[in-house]
Amino acid sequence: MVTEKTPLPVYDSAKRGFFPWLELREAIRYRDAIFHLTRRDIVARYKRSFLGIIWTMLNPLGMMLILTVVFSTAFNTGPTYAAYVLTGLLAWNFFSQTSNAVVSGLAWGSGLVQKVYLPRSIFGISAIGTGLVNFILALAPLLLVMLATGVPIRLSVLFAPIAMLMLACFSLGIGLFLATVGLYFPDVTEMYQILLIAWMYLTPIIYPETILPENIRLLFFWLNPMYRLVRLFRYPVYEGEMLPISEISITMLMAISVFVLGWWLFSRKANEFAYRA
Amino acid sequence: MSLLTGPSHSNSIFAPEDRIILGDVSVNYRLPRERVSSFKEFAIRKLQRRLEYIEFRALQNINIKVKHGETLGIIGFNGAGKSTLLKVISRVLHPTSGRVVIKGRVAPLLELGAAFHPELTGRENIFLNGVLLGRKNQEMEDRFEDIVEFAGLRDFIDVPVRTYSSGMLARLAFSVATEVDPDILLIDEILSVGDSSFAKKSQARIRQFQDNGVAVVLVSHTLSSLQELCNRVIWLDRGKIVEDGDPERIIQSYLRQSNISTVTLPPKDVKSSAPGLEGSDYAAKAGVWFAGTEQNALFIPRSKVITPIYEDKVDGPIKIQVKNSDLLFTSQRVLYGNSFNEIMGFPSEQLTSTYWYPWYDQMSMQSWLLISNPSDAQPVDVRVLIAGTERGSYRIEPLSTIKVQFDGISGGPVQVSSTNGQPILSSQRVVYGGSFNEIMGYPGSQLTNEYWFSWYDQMSMQNWLLLSNPESAHSADVRVLIAGAKQGDYRIEPMKTIKLQFDGIVGGPVQVISINGQSILSSQRTLHCGSFNEVIGYPGDKLTTEYWHPWYDDRIMKTNLLITNPNDTVSSEVDVFISGQKEQTHILEPLSTIKCQFSGLTNGPIRVVNNNGKAIFTSMHGYYGDGFSEVFGFPGNQLSGEHWFPKYDNVNMRTWLLLGTP
């Protein structure tokens, strides 16, 4: 005799539906798992080091210090160079670290997804979550550097969260894309490391965009999405001005498209992970 | 996951008490034959259409329903598909075809604590593990106290789990996974959790679940606990359901099948056909001699193989002679512990005075040499040299076999020879872990400069190539090619043996060739799941177009028949005959090896023949239990009316002979 208190959840492998939507719905259902995975990454990373979470802030500061010493006279930019380079670095580091972390997070998760059912995207999303927490923590030293070097902090800085969200969308899209392709071609993840180095130098991060000849700059601007995303973050924070609405909307559209494409590809192949890993 | 409110077709297959339904579920893994890891390689192969895949059918058309309150046990040999089945039920694997419907919350006790992070405290890990099992944070908070209580870890709950013992970890994981009301519980071989008192507690909890109507699926090798806990058992074998029903009945028939003799001792008609069949349709009458004593005559039906077993017999040498026809093929099969081995009979025409082995190892394994005197008149004096150093000399009486062992010696090559040129027979036996292997000595008169192996696999097993230079004066320069690709050139000093491994390489065929024309010897050693196997390479100058294997068994073990085309320019067309029937025809690309499997078949003999006049060779890979065994096909042009084995032992191991006529 069976009495059903509440209707039981039913999984039916024959009901496929629209896979990007299913994956998204499952990811939302597992939101607590995303939270705890993110928390685990942050807690575990700093638990055994003496300075702990402070390293998140010291890392970009150290990098900034080196770059400022090396390049500030070369680029002839004066004392605000430190804040300039730091805004660029924070955006870039977020992208390069999280897009990699999405790939390795899914690889780490592969051990687990062999054992229990989990929507695989949650490992990617939690990697982005970890990156965002680190990003937010690193904003504190950025504000200090801006104060110290006399860069005015204007109201436009409130736009920063939206820029960070766009960076997150873009990184997740790229990361999911790489993870899916890496499923078939493990070489890709190694190739990506090299690509990242070139990509960084093709993006105005440590050099002012004004040193580029205008035609080259335009080329970068239209072909390198990271150029736009760095600007989206840097302009309101460092320059203290809003970008023209046309540029903002195109950049956002592009970041969201990359996310949608990455998500679509990944969720289409999500079932393959258990077969391949 | 949607509630049971979907279109009516999803309800229709569902009785309200059903919890798990598998309808025609198949899972195929598609493994690339060789690993392609870069775009360039992929593109090149795609263009050349050389991207080959091996389909591995882990589950084939499985139909199972598990009801509310039912406890289903799953048994089967390793590789039968038990874990894959659990993965399909737990939603980890989406089936390749078929339909899976799961109604209710699943608690998988698959690998306890897979999600534990060592740096986090017990408390943090409870939450992490819980949410990864699909619970909500709020649920975990509500259940937290009960979990800690059940695990008995209150004092350690705020300590990083890296300080926990494995028993404490298992207790914590079990508590988290079961402290929610599951509707379905999946258990993979973890009934003994932690110490004995906790084991009792966890068993009690499982029983409580059973009483409350939870559907349980249990995979275990512990048949007694399955019989105790389950009210139904399914026996899986190579991805298929063999039997489904009452635990006691199925466990009994599973046990009967595991005792290989009833399976491989086969065509029942053989025994009845033995006496009094004279004059009817048999192809040959064979005599068997144990150390010169003749046993009852055996009758071999046409296109059949007979497999006599001599109970409680240990003796040697064994001679098998056909009486009324002129040709015969024979092999000896052995079961020892969890391993299987087969050797082919040694034809009388090839008996010689010297035999070689690439290696002898009495350090990391147990090895001994068997040396037989096939003469019924004269004793023979033999000596054994290892790496050019004499290790012993012995006198062997007529029709007897001696066993020699050299303590603490590991070296090669090994030479066994009679001092006066009288013919002898020799084999090397090895026990490694629980596995047994025997190889026939390689006749010194047939040493050559080229040897072949079917396959090299340094991914799923460990493979060595042993290359020996049996010359005492000249060094040999040897090249190794796998699937036509040169792996390297190696110089072997006189009376030395080198061991080679090629990391990450899977492929075949393997060609070992001495490029300065020196005679060499080569063998392939394999470790697979702790079991050991060795085969001596097939000599390049003895390649022919027809090969025989006495028996093929893909029921009690998994067997692949490997066929190789060693020609690097011409394709080869081969037919495979089983028990006289043509079963398959294959076209083999130049320099390629194919693996054929006849799923679930157990029959013999196997004849592989090329029909466009090109030389080929064959071998059989048998996987039994954890063990791996390889034997080369017997060349059709070397069939003989008389064959020898050094020893038959049905006391310390299970041994039977196989006899057939072409």
mmCIF file of C-alpha atoms in Angstrom, chain A residues 9-241:
data_model
loop_
_atom_site.group_PDB
_atom_site.id
_atom_site.type_symbol
_atom_site.label_atom_id
_atom_site.label_comp_id
_atom_site.label_asym_id
_atom_site.label_seq_id
_atom_site.Cartn_x
_atom_site.Cartn_y
_atom_site.Cartn_z
ATOM 1 C CA PRO A 9 9.799 14.200 -7.763
ATOM 2 C CA VAL A 10 10.086 12.321 -11.041
ATOM 3 C CA TYR A 11 13.069 12.083 -13.300
ATOM 4 C CA ASP A 12 12.332 10.817 -16.777
ATOM 5 C CA SER A 13 15.261 10.470 -19.156
ATOM 6 C CA ALA A 14 12.891 10.539 -22.119
ATOM 7 C CA LYS A 15 11.772 14.068 -21.321
ATOM 8 C CA ARG A 16 14.515 16.163 -22.770
ATOM 9 C CA GLY A 17 13.030 19.595 -23.333
ATOM 10 C CA PHE A 18 15.101 22.586 -24.273
ATOM 11 C CA PHE A 19 18.492 21.742 -22.826
ATOM 12 C CA PRO A 20 19.910 25.242 -22.048
ATOM 13 C CA TRP A 21 16.728 25.967 -20.152
ATOM 14 C CA LEU A 22 16.776 22.616 -18.303
ATOM 15 C CA GLU A 23 20.385 23.127 -17.264
ATOM 16 C CA LEU A 24 19.566 26.632 -16.041
ATOM 17 C CA ARG A 25 16.576 25.387 -14.081
ATOM 18 C CA GLU A 26 18.668 22.644 -12.483
ATOM 19 C CA ALA A 27 21.425 25.129 -11.641
ATOM 20 C CA ILE A 28 18.868 27.328 -9.913
ATOM 21 C CA ARG A 29 17.489 24.330 -8.018
ATOM 22 C CA TYR A 30 21.038 23.629 -6.828
ATOM 23 C CA ARG A 31 21.725 27.235 -5.800
ATOM 24 C CA ASP A 32 22.592 26.190 -2.257
ATOM 25 C CA ALA A 33 25.233 23.871 -3.667
ATOM 26 C CA ILE A 34 26.666 26.768 -5.703
ATOM 27 C CA PHE A 35 26.849 28.837 -2.551
ATOM 28 C CA HIS A 36 28.596 26.111 -0.569
ATOM 29 C CA LEU A 37 31.034 25.297 -3.367
ATOM 30 C CA THR A 38 31.977 28.969 -3.586
ATOM 31 C CA ARG A 39 32.302 29.191 0.146
ATOM 32 C CA ARG A 40 34.453 26.062 0.185
ATOM 33 C CA ASP A 41 36.821 27.465 -2.450
ATOM 34 C CA ILE A 42 37.316 30.688 -0.538
ATOM 35 C CA VAL A 43 37.568 29.170 2.926
ATOM 36 C CA ALA A 44 39.826 26.328 1.846
ATOM 37 C CA ARG A 45 42.154 28.600 -0.052
ATOM 38 C CA TYR A 46 42.947 30.856 2.844
ATOM 39 C CA LYS A 47 42.546 28.541 5.770
ATOM 40 C CA ARG A 48 46.144 27.521 6.120
ATOM 41 C CA SER A 49 47.915 30.728 5.145
ATOM 42 C CA PHE A 50 48.889 33.264 7.770
ATOM 43 C CA LEU A 51 47.632 36.386 6.039
ATOM 44 C CA GLY A 52 44.637 34.502 4.739
ATOM 45 C CA ILE A 53 42.197 36.498 2.727
ATOM 46 C CA ILE A 54 44.444 39.564 2.718
ATOM 47 C CA TRP A 55 46.429 37.923 -0.076
ATOM 48 C CA THR A 56 43.530 38.566 -2.405
ATOM 49 C CA MET A 57 44.197 42.272 -1.895
ATOM 50 C CA LEU A 58 47.975 42.124 -1.765
ATOM 51 C CA ASN A 59 48.395 40.209 -5.007
ATOM 52 C CA PRO A 60 47.172 42.858 -7.460
ATOM 53 C CA LEU A 61 48.808 45.579 -5.336
ATOM 54 C CA GLY A 62 52.192 43.923 -5.701
ATOM 55 C CA MET A 63 51.685 43.507 -9.413
ATOM 56 C CA MET A 64 50.619 47.137 -9.679
ATOM 57 C CA LEU A 65 53.686 48.271 -7.775
ATOM 58 C CA ILE A 66 56.028 46.439 -10.109
ATOM 59 C CA LEU A 67 54.308 47.668 -13.243
ATOM 60 C CA THR A 68 54.202 51.225 -11.955
ATOM 61 C CA VAL A 69 57.914 51.212 -11.191
ATOM 62 C CA VAL A 70 58.746 49.707 -14.552
ATOM 63 C CA PHE A 71 56.386 51.540 -16.859
ATOM 64 C CA SER A 72 55.174 54.815 -15.389
ATOM 65 C CA THR A 73 58.075 56.819 -16.805
ATOM 66 C CA ALA A 74 58.079 54.900 -20.062
ATOM 67 C CA PHE A 75 54.456 55.766 -20.724
ATOM 68 C CA ASN A 76 54.885 59.202 -19.231
ATOM 69 C CA THR A 77 51.549 59.129 -17.486
ATOM 70 C CA GLY A 78 52.294 60.682 -14.149
ATOM 71 C CA PRO A 79 51.194 59.576 -10.669
ATOM 72 C CA THR A 80 47.742 58.303 -11.654
ATOM 73 C CA TYR A 81 49.287 55.460 -13.654
ATOM 74 C CA ALA A 82 49.139 53.226 -10.576
ATOM 75 C CA ALA A 83 45.354 53.484 -10.392
ATOM 76 C CA TYR A 84 45.080 53.131 -14.170
ATOM 77 C CA VAL A 85 47.066 49.919 -14.254
ATOM 78 C CA LEU A 86 45.297 48.526 -11.184
ATOM 79 C CA THR A 87 41.795 48.953 -12.650
ATOM 80 C CA GLY A 88 42.960 47.194 -15.817
ATOM 81 C CA LEU A 89 44.694 44.425 -13.893
ATOM 82 C CA LEU A 90 41.708 43.691 -11.673
ATOM 83 C CA ALA A 91 39.408 43.311 -14.662
ATOM 84 C CA TRP A 92 41.920 41.240 -16.589
ATOM 85 C CA ASN A 93 42.894 39.019 -13.676
ATOM 86 C CA PHE A 94 39.275 38.344 -12.960
ATOM 87 C CA PHE A 95 38.737 37.235 -16.518
ATOM 88 C CA SER A 96 41.859 35.137 -16.916
ATOM 89 C CA GLN A 97 41.550 33.475 -13.520
ATOM 90 C CA THR A 98 37.857 32.697 -13.621
ATOM 91 C CA SER A 99 37.772 31.472 -17.212
ATOM 92 C CA ASN A 100 40.520 29.035 -16.215
ATOM 93 C CA ALA A 101 38.806 28.194 -12.950
ATOM 94 C CA VAL A 102 35.595 27.307 -14.778
ATOM 95 C CA VAL A 103 37.525 24.755 -16.823
ATOM 96 C CA SER A 104 39.398 23.266 -13.878
ATOM 97 C CA GLY A 105 36.303 23.450 -11.655
ATOM 98 C CA LEU A 106 34.468 21.274 -14.128
ATOM 99 C CA ALA A 107 37.453 18.970 -14.259
ATOM 100 C CA TRP A 108 37.489 18.755 -10.456
ATOM 101 C CA GLY A 109 33.769 18.228 -10.476
ATOM 102 C CA SER A 110 34.142 15.347 -12.899
ATOM 103 C CA GLY A 111 35.249 13.098 -10.063
ATOM 104 C CA LEU A 112 32.121 13.990 -8.186
ATOM 105 C CA VAL A 113 29.700 13.908 -11.094
ATOM 106 C CA GLN A 114 30.806 10.315 -11.665
ATOM 107 C CA LYS A 115 29.347 9.491 -8.269
ATOM 108 C CA VAL A 116 26.255 11.584 -7.754
ATOM 109 C CA TYR A 117 23.935 13.488 -10.014
ATOM 110 C CA LEU A 118 24.677 17.206 -10.153
ATOM 111 C CA PRO A 119 23.934 19.769 -12.821
ATOM 112 C CA ARG A 120 27.457 20.206 -14.101
ATOM 113 C CA SER A 121 27.205 23.925 -14.691
ATOM 114 C CA ILE A 122 27.199 24.613 -10.942
ATOM 115 C CA PHE A 123 30.947 24.001 -10.838
ATOM 116 C CA GLY A 124 31.440 26.702 -13.464
ATOM 117 C CA ILE A 125 29.075 29.121 -11.772
ATOM 118 C CA SER A 126 30.693 28.636 -8.380
ATOM 119 C CA ALA A 127 34.121 29.297 -9.932
ATOM 120 C CA ILE A 128 32.747 32.627 -11.148
ATOM 121 C CA GLY A 129 31.286 33.246 -7.700
ATOM 122 C CA THR A 130 34.680 32.731 -6.097
ATOM 123 C CA GLY A 131 36.237 35.126 -8.606
ATOM 124 C CA LEU A 132 33.596 37.748 -7.918
ATOM 125 C CA VAL A 133 34.192 37.588 -4.165
ATOM 126 C CA ASN A 134 37.911 38.059 -4.740
ATOM 127 C CA PHE A 135 37.188 40.906 -7.148
ATOM 128 C CA ILE A 136 35.022 42.678 -4.592
ATOM 129 C CA LEU A 137 37.662 42.258 -1.889
ATOM 130 C CA ALA A 138 40.275 43.739 -4.205
ATOM 131 C CA LEU A 139 38.192 46.874 -4.664
ATOM 132 C CA ALA A 140 39.239 48.050 -1.196
ATOM 133 C CA PRO A 141 42.937 48.470 -2.074
ATOM 134 C CA LEU A 142 41.894 50.004 -5.399
ATOM 135 C CA LEU A 143 39.972 52.748 -3.604
ATOM 136 C CA LEU A 144 42.949 53.306 -1.298
ATOM 137 C CA VAL A 145 45.328 53.646 -4.250
ATOM 138 C CA MET A 146 42.949 56.081 -5.922
ATOM 139 C CA LEU A 147 42.786 58.205 -2.785
ATOM 140 C CA ALA A 148 46.544 58.083 -2.305
ATOM 141 C CA THR A 149 47.361 59.115 -5.876
ATOM 142 C CA GLY A 150 44.703 61.756 -6.066
ATOM 143 C CA VAL A 151 42.337 60.130 -8.499
ATOM 144 C CA PRO A 152 38.903 61.547 -7.708
ATOM 145 C CA ILE A 153 36.201 59.062 -6.780
ATOM 146 C CA ARG A 154 33.028 60.051 -8.540
ATOM 147 C CA LEU A 155 29.473 58.793 -8.505
ATOM 148 C CA SER A 156 30.065 56.913 -11.757
ATOM 149 C CA VAL A 157 31.918 54.313 -9.678
ATOM 150 C CA LEU A 158 28.473 52.915 -8.865
ATOM 151 C CA PHE A 159 28.410 51.513 -12.384
ATOM 152 C CA ALA A 160 31.262 49.147 -11.462
ATOM 153 C CA PRO A 161 28.999 46.265 -10.298
ATOM 154 C CA ILE A 162 27.308 46.172 -13.694
ATOM 155 C CA ALA A 163 30.692 46.056 -15.422
ATOM 156 C CA MET A 164 31.775 43.259 -13.106
ATOM 157 C CA LEU A 165 28.627 41.333 -13.875
ATOM 158 C CA MET A 166 29.327 41.655 -17.596
ATOM 159 C CA LEU A 167 32.871 40.431 -17.058
ATOM 160 C CA ALA A 168 31.415 37.485 -15.171
ATOM 161 C CA CYS A 169 29.024 36.671 -18.029
ATOM 162 C CA PHE A 170 31.818 36.827 -20.548
ATOM 163 C CA SER A 171 34.215 34.705 -18.457
ATOM 164 C CA LEU A 172 31.595 32.074 -17.773
ATOM 165 C CA GLY A 173 30.724 31.889 -21.460
ATOM 166 C CA ILE A 174 34.368 31.486 -22.480
ATOM 167 C CA GLY A 175 35.052 29.022 -19.641
ATOM 168 C CA LEU A 176 32.072 26.809 -20.517
ATOM 169 C CA PHE A 177 33.065 26.898 -24.152
ATOM 170 C CA LEU A 178 36.633 25.849 -23.337
ATOM 171 C CA ALA A 179 35.501 23.120 -20.946
ATOM 172 C CA THR A 180 33.240 21.629 -23.591
ATOM 173 C CA VAL A 181 35.832 21.757 -26.335
ATOM 174 C CA GLY A 182 38.450 20.484 -23.877
ATOM 175 C CA LEU A 183 36.294 17.414 -23.377
ATOM 176 C CA TYR A 184 37.159 16.366 -26.911
ATOM 177 C CA PHE A 185 40.584 17.983 -27.244
ATOM 178 C CA PRO A 186 42.510 18.172 -23.974
ATOM 179 C CA ASP A 187 45.216 20.214 -25.751
ATOM 180 C CA VAL A 188 42.919 23.190 -25.895
ATOM 181 C CA THR A 189 43.285 24.128 -22.243
ATOM 182 C CA GLU A 190 47.068 24.310 -22.623
ATOM 183 C CA MET A 191 46.785 26.327 -25.800
ATOM 184 C CA TYR A 192 44.509 28.738 -23.974
ATOM 185 C CA GLN A 193 47.258 29.587 -21.472
ATOM 186 C CA ILE A 194 49.465 30.824 -24.287
ATOM 187 C CA LEU A 195 46.597 32.602 -25.943
ATOM 188 C CA LEU A 196 45.896 34.441 -22.673
ATOM 189 C CA ILE A 197 49.392 35.932 -22.598
ATOM 190 C CA ALA A 198 49.067 37.274 -26.135
ATOM 191 C CA TRP A 199 45.544 38.432 -25.414
ATOM 192 C CA MET A 200 46.679 40.453 -22.418
ATOM 193 C CA TYR A 201 49.183 42.391 -24.504
ATOM 194 C CA LEU A 202 46.564 43.020 -27.154
ATOM 195 C CA THR A 203 44.399 44.665 -24.521
ATOM 196 C CA PRO A 204 45.269 48.094 -23.130
ATOM 197 C CA ILE A 205 45.915 47.124 -19.545
ATOM 198 C CA ILE A 206 49.423 48.186 -18.698
ATOM 199 C CA TYR A 207 49.729 50.703 -21.515
ATOM 200 C CA PRO A 208 47.438 53.668 -22.126
ATOM 201 C CA GLU A 209 45.120 53.094 -25.054
ATOM 202 C CA THR A 210 46.222 56.424 -26.455
ATOM 203 C CA ILE A 211 49.640 55.087 -27.411
ATOM 204 C CA LEU A 212 47.984 52.912 -30.058
ATOM 205 C CA PRO A 213 47.670 54.441 -33.538
ATOM 206 C CA GLU A 214 43.993 55.194 -34.081
ATOM 207 C CA ASN A 215 43.422 52.604 -36.820
ATOM 208 C CA ILE A 216 45.005 49.836 -34.705
ATOM 209 C CA ARG A 217 43.056 50.953 -31.677
ATOM 210 C CA LEU A 218 39.805 50.716 -33.594
ATOM 211 C CA LEU A 219 40.771 47.278 -34.824
ATOM 212 C CA PHE A 220 41.348 46.113 -31.249
ATOM 213 C CA PHE A 221 38.193 47.833 -30.128
ATOM 214 C CA TRP A 222 36.037 45.903 -32.559
ATOM 215 C CA LEU A 223 37.828 42.579 -32.492
ATOM 216 C CA ASN A 224 38.877 42.240 -28.869
ATOM 217 C CA PRO A 225 35.900 42.000 -26.528
ATOM 218 C CA MET A 226 38.191 42.262 -23.511
ATOM 219 C CA TYR A 227 39.236 45.740 -24.575
ATOM 220 C CA ARG A 228 35.617 46.813 -24.348
ATOM 221 C CA LEU A 229 35.023 45.025 -21.057
ATOM 222 C CA VAL A 230 38.119 46.545 -19.441
ATOM 223 C CA ARG A 231 36.930 49.950 -20.584
ATOM 224 C CA LEU A 232 33.460 49.238 -19.234
ATOM 225 C CA PHE A 233 34.974 48.783 -15.796
ATOM 226 C CA ARG A 234 37.828 51.261 -15.960
ATOM 227 C CA TYR A 235 36.067 54.269 -17.428
ATOM 228 C CA PRO A 236 33.524 54.895 -14.693
ATOM 229 C CA VAL A 237 35.998 54.036 -11.937
ATOM 230 C CA TYR A 238 39.240 55.622 -13.062
ATOM 231 C CA GLU A 239 38.110 58.365 -15.433
ATOM 232 C CA GLY A 240 35.043 59.077 -13.304
ATOM 233 C CA GLU A 241 32.787 59.378 -16.345
#
